[in-house]
mmCIF file of C-alpha atoms in Angstrom:
data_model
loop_
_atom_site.group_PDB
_atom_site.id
_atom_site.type_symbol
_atom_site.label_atom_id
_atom_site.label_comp_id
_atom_site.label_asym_id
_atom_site.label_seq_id
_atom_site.Cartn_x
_atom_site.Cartn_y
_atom_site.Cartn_z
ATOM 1 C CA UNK A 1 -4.491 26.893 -7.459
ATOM 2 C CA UNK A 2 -5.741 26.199 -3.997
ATOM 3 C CA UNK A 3 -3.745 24.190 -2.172
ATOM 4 C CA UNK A 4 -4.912 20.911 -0.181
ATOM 5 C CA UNK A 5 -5.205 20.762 3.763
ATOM 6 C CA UNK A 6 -2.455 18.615 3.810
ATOM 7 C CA UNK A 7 -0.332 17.345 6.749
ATOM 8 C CA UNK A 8 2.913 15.681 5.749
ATOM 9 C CA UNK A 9 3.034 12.529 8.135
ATOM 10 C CA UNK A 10 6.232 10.139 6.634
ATOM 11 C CA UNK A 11 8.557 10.467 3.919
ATOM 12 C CA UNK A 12 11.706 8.697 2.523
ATOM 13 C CA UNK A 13 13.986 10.732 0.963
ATOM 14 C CA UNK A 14 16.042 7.788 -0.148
ATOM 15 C CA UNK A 15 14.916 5.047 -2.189
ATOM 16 C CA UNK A 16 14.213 2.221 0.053
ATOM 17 C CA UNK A 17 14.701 -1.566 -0.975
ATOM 18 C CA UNK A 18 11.284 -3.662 -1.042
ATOM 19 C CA UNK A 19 10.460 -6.837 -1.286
ATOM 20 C CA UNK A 20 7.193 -9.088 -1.526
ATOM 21 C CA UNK A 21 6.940 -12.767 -0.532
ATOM 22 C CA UNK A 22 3.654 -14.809 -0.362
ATOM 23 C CA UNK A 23 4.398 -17.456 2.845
ATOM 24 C CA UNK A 24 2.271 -19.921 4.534
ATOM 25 C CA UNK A 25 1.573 -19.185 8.247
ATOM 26 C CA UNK A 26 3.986 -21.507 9.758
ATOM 27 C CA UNK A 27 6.619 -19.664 7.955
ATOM 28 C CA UNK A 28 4.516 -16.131 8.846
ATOM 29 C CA UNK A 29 4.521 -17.074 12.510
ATOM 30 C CA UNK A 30 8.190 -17.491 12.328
ATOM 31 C CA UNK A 31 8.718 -14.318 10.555
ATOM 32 C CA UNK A 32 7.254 -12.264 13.066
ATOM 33 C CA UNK A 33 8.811 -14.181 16.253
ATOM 34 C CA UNK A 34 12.077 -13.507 15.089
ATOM 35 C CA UNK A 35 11.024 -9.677 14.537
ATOM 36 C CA UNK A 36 9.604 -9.511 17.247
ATOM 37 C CA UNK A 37 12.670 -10.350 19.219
ATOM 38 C CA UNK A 38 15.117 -7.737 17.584
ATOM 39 C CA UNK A 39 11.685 -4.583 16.494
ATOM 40 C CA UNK A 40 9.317 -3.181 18.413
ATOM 41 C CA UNK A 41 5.663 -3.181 17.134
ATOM 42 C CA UNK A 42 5.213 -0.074 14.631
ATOM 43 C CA UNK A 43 2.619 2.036 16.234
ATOM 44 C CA UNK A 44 1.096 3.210 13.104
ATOM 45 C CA UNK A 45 0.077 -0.363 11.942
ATOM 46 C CA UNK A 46 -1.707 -1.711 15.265
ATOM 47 C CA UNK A 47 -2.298 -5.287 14.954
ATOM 48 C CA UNK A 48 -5.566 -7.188 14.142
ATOM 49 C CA UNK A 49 -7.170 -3.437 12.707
ATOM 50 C CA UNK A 50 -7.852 -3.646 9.093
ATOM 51 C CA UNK A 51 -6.064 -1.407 6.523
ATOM 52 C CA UNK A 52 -7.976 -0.539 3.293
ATOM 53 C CA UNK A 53 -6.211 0.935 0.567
ATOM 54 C CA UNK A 54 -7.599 2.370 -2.152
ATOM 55 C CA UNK A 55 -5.519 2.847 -5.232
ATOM 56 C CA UNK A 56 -5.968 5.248 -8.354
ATOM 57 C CA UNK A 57 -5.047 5.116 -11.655
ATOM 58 C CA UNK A 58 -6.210 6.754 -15.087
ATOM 59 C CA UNK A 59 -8.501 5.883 -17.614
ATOM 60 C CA UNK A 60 -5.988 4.535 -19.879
ATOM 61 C CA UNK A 61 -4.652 2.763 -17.262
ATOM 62 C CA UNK A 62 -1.486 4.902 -16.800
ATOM 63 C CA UNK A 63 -0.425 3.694 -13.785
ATOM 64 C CA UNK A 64 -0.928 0.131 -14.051
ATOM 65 C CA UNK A 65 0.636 0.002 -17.745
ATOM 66 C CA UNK A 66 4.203 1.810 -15.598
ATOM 67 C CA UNK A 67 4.030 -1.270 -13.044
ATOM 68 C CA UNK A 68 4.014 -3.442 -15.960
ATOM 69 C CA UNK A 69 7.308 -1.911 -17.437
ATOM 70 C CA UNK A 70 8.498 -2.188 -13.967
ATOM 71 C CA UNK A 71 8.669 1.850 -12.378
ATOM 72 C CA UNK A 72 5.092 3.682 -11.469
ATOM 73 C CA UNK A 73 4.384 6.476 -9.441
ATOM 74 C CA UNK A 74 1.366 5.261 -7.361
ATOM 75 C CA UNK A 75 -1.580 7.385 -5.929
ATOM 76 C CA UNK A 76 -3.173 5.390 -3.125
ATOM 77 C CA UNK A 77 -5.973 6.345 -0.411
ATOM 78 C CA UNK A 78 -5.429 4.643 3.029
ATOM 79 C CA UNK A 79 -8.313 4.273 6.258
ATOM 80 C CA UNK A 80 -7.626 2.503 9.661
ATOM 81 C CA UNK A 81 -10.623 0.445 11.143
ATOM 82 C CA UNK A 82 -11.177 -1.576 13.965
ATOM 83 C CA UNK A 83 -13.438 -3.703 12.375
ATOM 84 C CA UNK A 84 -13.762 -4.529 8.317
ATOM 85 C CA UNK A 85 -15.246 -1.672 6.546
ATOM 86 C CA UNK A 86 -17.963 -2.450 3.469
ATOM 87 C CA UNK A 87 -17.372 1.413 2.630
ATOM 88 C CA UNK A 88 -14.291 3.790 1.800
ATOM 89 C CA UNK A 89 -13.723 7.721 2.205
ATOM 90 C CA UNK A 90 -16.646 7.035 5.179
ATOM 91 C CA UNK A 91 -14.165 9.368 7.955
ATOM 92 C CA UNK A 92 -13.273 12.802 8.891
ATOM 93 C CA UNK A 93 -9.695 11.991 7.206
ATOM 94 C CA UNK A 94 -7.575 9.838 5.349
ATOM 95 C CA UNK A 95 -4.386 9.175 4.268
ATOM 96 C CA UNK A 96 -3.260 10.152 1.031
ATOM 97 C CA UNK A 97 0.012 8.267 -0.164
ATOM 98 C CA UNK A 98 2.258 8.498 -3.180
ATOM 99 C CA UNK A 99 5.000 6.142 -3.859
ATOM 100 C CA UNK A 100 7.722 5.709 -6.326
ATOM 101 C CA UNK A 101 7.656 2.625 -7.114
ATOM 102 C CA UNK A 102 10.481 0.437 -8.898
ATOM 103 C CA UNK A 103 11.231 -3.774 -8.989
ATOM 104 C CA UNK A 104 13.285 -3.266 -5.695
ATOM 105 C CA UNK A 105 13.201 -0.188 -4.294
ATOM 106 C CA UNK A 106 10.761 2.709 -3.455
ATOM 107 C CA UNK A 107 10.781 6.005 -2.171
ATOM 108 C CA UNK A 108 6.906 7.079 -0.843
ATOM 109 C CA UNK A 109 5.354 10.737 0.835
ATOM 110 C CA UNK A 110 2.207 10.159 2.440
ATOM 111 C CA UNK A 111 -0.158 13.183 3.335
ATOM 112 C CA UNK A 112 -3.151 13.534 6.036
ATOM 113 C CA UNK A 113 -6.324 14.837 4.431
ATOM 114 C CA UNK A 114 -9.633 16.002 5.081
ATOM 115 C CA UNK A 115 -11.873 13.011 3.462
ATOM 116 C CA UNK A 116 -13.953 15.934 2.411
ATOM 117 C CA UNK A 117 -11.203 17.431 0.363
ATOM 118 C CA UNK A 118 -10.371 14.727 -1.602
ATOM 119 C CA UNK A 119 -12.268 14.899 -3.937
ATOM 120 C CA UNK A 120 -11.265 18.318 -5.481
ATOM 121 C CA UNK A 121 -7.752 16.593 -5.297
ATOM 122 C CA UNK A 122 -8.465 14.245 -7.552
ATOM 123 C CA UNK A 123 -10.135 16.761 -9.835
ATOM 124 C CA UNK A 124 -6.947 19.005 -10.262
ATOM 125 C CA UNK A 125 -9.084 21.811 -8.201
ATOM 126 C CA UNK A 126 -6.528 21.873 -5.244
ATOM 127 C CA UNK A 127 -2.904 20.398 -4.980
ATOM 128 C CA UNK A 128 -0.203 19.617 -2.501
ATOM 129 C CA UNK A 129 1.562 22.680 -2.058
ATOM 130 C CA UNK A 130 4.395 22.159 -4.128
ATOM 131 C CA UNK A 131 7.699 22.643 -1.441
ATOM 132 C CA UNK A 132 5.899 19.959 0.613
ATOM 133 C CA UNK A 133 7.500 17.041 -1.552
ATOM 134 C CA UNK A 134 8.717 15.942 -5.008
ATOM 135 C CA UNK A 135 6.430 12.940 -5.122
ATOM 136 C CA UNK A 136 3.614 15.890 -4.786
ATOM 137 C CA UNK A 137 4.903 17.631 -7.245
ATOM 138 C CA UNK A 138 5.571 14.665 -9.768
ATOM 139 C CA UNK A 139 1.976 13.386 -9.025
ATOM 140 C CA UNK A 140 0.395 16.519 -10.570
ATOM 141 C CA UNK A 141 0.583 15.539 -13.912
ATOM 142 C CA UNK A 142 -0.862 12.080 -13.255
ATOM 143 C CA UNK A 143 -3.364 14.067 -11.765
ATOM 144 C CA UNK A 144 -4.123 16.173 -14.437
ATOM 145 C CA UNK A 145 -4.032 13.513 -16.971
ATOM 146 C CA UNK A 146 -7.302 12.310 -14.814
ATOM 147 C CA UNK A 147 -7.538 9.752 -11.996
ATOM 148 C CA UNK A 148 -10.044 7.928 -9.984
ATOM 149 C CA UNK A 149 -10.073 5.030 -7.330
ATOM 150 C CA UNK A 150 -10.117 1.565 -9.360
ATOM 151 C CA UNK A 151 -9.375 -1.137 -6.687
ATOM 152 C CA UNK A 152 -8.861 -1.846 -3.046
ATOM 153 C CA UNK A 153 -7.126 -4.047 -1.367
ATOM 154 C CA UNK A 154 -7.980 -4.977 2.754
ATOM 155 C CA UNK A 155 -6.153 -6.561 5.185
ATOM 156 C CA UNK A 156 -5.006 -7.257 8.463
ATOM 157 C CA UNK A 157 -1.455 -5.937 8.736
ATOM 158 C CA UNK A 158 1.002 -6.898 11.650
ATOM 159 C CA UNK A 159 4.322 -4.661 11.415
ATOM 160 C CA UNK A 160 8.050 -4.359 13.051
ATOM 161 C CA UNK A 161 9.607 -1.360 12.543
ATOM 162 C CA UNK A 162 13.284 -0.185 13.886
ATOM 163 C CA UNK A 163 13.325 3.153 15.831
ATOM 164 C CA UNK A 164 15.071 4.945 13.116
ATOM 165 C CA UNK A 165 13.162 3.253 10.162
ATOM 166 C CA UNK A 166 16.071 1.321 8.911
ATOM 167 C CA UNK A 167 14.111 -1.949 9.231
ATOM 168 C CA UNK A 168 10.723 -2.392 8.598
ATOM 169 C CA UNK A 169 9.171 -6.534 8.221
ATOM 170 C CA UNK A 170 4.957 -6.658 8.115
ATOM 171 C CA UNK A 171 2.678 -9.464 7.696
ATOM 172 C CA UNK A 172 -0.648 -9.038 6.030
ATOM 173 C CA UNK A 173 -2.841 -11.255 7.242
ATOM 174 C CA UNK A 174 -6.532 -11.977 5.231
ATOM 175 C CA UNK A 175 -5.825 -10.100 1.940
ATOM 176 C CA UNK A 176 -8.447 -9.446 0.024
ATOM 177 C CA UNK A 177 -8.696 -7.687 -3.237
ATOM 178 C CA UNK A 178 -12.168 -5.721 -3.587
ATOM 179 C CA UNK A 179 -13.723 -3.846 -7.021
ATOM 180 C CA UNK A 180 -15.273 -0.571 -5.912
ATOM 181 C CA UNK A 181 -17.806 1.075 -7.925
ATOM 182 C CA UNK A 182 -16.934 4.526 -9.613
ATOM 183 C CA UNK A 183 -18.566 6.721 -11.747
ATOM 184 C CA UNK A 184 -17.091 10.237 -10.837
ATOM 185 C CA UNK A 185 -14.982 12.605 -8.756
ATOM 186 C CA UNK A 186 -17.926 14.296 -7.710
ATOM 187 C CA UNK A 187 -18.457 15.747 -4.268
ATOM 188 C CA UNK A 188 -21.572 13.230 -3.288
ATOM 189 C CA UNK A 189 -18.894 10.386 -4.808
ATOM 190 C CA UNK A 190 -18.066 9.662 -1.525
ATOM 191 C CA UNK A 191 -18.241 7.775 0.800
ATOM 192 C CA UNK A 192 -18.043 4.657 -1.646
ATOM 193 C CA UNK A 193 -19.771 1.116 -1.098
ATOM 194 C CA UNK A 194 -16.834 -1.390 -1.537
ATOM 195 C CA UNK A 195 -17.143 -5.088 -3.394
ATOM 196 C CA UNK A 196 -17.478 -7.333 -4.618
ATOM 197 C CA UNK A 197 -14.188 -9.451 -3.169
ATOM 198 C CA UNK A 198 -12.443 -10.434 -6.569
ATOM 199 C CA UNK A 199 -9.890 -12.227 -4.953
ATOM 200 C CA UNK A 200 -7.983 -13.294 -1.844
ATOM 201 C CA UNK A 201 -4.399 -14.497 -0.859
ATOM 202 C CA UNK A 202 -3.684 -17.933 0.089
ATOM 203 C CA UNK A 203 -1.333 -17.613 2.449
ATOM 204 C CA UNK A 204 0.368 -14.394 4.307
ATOM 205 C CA UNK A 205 2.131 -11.755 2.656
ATOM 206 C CA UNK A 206 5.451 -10.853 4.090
ATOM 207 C CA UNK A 207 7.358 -7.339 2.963
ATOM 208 C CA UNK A 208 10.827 -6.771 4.211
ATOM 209 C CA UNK A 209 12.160 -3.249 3.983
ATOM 210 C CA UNK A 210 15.478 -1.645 4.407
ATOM 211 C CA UNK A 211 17.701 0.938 3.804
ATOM 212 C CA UNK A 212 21.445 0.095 2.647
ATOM 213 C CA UNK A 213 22.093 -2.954 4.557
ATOM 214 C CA UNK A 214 20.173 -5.513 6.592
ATOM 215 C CA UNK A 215 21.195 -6.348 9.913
ATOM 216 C CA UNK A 216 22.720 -9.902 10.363
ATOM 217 C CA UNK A 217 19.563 -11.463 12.191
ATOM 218 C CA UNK A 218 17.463 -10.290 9.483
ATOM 219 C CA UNK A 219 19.489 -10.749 6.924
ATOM 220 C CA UNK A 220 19.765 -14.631 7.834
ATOM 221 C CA UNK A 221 15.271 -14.299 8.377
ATOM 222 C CA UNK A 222 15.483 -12.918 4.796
ATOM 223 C CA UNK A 223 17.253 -16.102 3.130
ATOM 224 C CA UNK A 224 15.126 -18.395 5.455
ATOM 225 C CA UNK A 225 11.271 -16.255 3.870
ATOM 226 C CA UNK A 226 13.243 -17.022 0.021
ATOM 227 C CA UNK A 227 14.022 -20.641 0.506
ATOM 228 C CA UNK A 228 10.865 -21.108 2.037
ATOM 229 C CA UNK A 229 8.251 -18.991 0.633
ATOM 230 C CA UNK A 230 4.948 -19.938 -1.957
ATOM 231 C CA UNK A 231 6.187 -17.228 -4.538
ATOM 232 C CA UNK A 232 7.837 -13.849 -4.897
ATOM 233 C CA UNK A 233 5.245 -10.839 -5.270
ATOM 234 C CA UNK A 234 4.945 -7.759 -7.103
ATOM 235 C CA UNK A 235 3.183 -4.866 -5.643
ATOM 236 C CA UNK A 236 -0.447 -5.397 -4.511
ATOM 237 C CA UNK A 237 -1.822 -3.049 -7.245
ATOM 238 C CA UNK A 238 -0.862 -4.987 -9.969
ATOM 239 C CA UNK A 239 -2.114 -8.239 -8.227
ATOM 240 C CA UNK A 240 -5.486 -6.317 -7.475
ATOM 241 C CA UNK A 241 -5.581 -5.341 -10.921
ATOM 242 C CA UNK A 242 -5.106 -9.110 -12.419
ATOM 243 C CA UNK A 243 -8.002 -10.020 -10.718
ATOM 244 C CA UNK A 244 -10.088 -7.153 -11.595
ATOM 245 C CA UNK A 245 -9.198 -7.468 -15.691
ATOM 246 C CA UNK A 246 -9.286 -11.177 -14.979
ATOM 247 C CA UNK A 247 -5.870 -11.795 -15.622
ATOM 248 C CA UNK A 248 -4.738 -13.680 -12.012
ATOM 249 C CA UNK A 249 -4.646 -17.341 -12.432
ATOM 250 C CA UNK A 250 -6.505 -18.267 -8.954
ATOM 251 C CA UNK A 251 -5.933 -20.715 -6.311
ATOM 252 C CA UNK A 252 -6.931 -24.027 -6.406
#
């Protein structure tokens, strides 16, 4: 099988503890001082550009129903914009992402593709070569069961990230869960009007991430987001998902 132009960007080879809290912005603001005073800004997430993330599943829902039971592999299309996009798959590349993804921990490969290619990816024409990763080999079967975007989420994303990649605490600011229209992987699928919105957060979205231990600073920030936060979240696909099958209670 042909293989995809694929450039392998980030990795963790180690599962990597995760987790979710939904915050007000007081508490947000806080977050990210105190970051801010021990992490530099992560380069790859500049601040105030909007991430959109598209995320795939099958038509049995294969991936969603594996969240559920609490340990999915995901398959997730990400694009960088200065300004909000009403479109997706509209550049010369993209990133292609999988992620293993378990209630508090996560191990995740993510790929640069042609945009043009991947579409043939997600027909099971071409594949990751196969010594690139083991998410990109495990993915192949989802693949070949059949997959195709179902969701997106947007936001604006400010991150902190530790040289090494120990330590990694974001704030997504503006999330917004979209429905994206999808009939087939076909080559003129692309690139794909996005909406309607079908939901958005209340508040900001903080993610902490680490690897064996937290330092003390942030292990004190931590305790401060749990005492303090709106709720606990699981991963945005199955909140994305709720809305779409109409199954997220919404704000009042």
């Amino acid at each position: 099988m042909p293989t995809l132009s694929a450039t392998r960007m980030t990795s963790f080879n180690e599962p990597r503890k995760e987790h979710r809290f939904l915050v007000n912005e007081a508490v947000a603001r806080l977050a990210l001082r105190t970051a801010g005073t021990y992490l530099p800004l992560d380069r790859e997430d500049r601040p105030y550009q909007w991430s959109t993330t598209t995320y795939c599943d099958t038509y049995d829902w294969q991936v969603l129903r594996a969240e559920q039971e609490g340990h999915a592999t995901q398959l997730r299309l990400r694009e960088y914009h200065r300004t909000r996009p009403n479109e997706a798959f509209g550049g010369e590349a993209l990133f292609l992402e999988m992620k293993d993804d378990a209630p508090d921990a996560s191990l995740k490969e993510r790929y640069l593709v042609p945009t043009k290619e991947v579409m043939s990816y997600l027909r099971g024409e071409t594949t990751i070569a196969p010594d690139m990763g083991e998410l990109a080999s495990r993915t192949v079967a989802l693949v070949e069961t059949g997959v195709r975007p179902v969701v997106v989420t947007q936001y604006n994303r400010i991150a902190y990230a530790s040289a090494d990649g120990t330590t990694r605490i974001t704030a997504d600011h503006n999330l917004m869960y979209l429905a994206v229209a999808w009939e087939t992987n076909s080559d003129d699928a692309v690139p794909a009007r996005l909406g309607p919105v079908i939901g958005r957060e209340p508040g900001v979205v903080i993610e902490v991430k680490w690897f064996d231990t937290l330092p003390h600073w942030a292990d004190e920030l931590y305790g401060y987001i749990r005492e303090h936060m709106v709720d606990e979240r699981p991963s945005k696909y199955v909140i994305a998902m709720r809305h779409l099958l109409g199954d997220q209670e919404q704000p009042t």
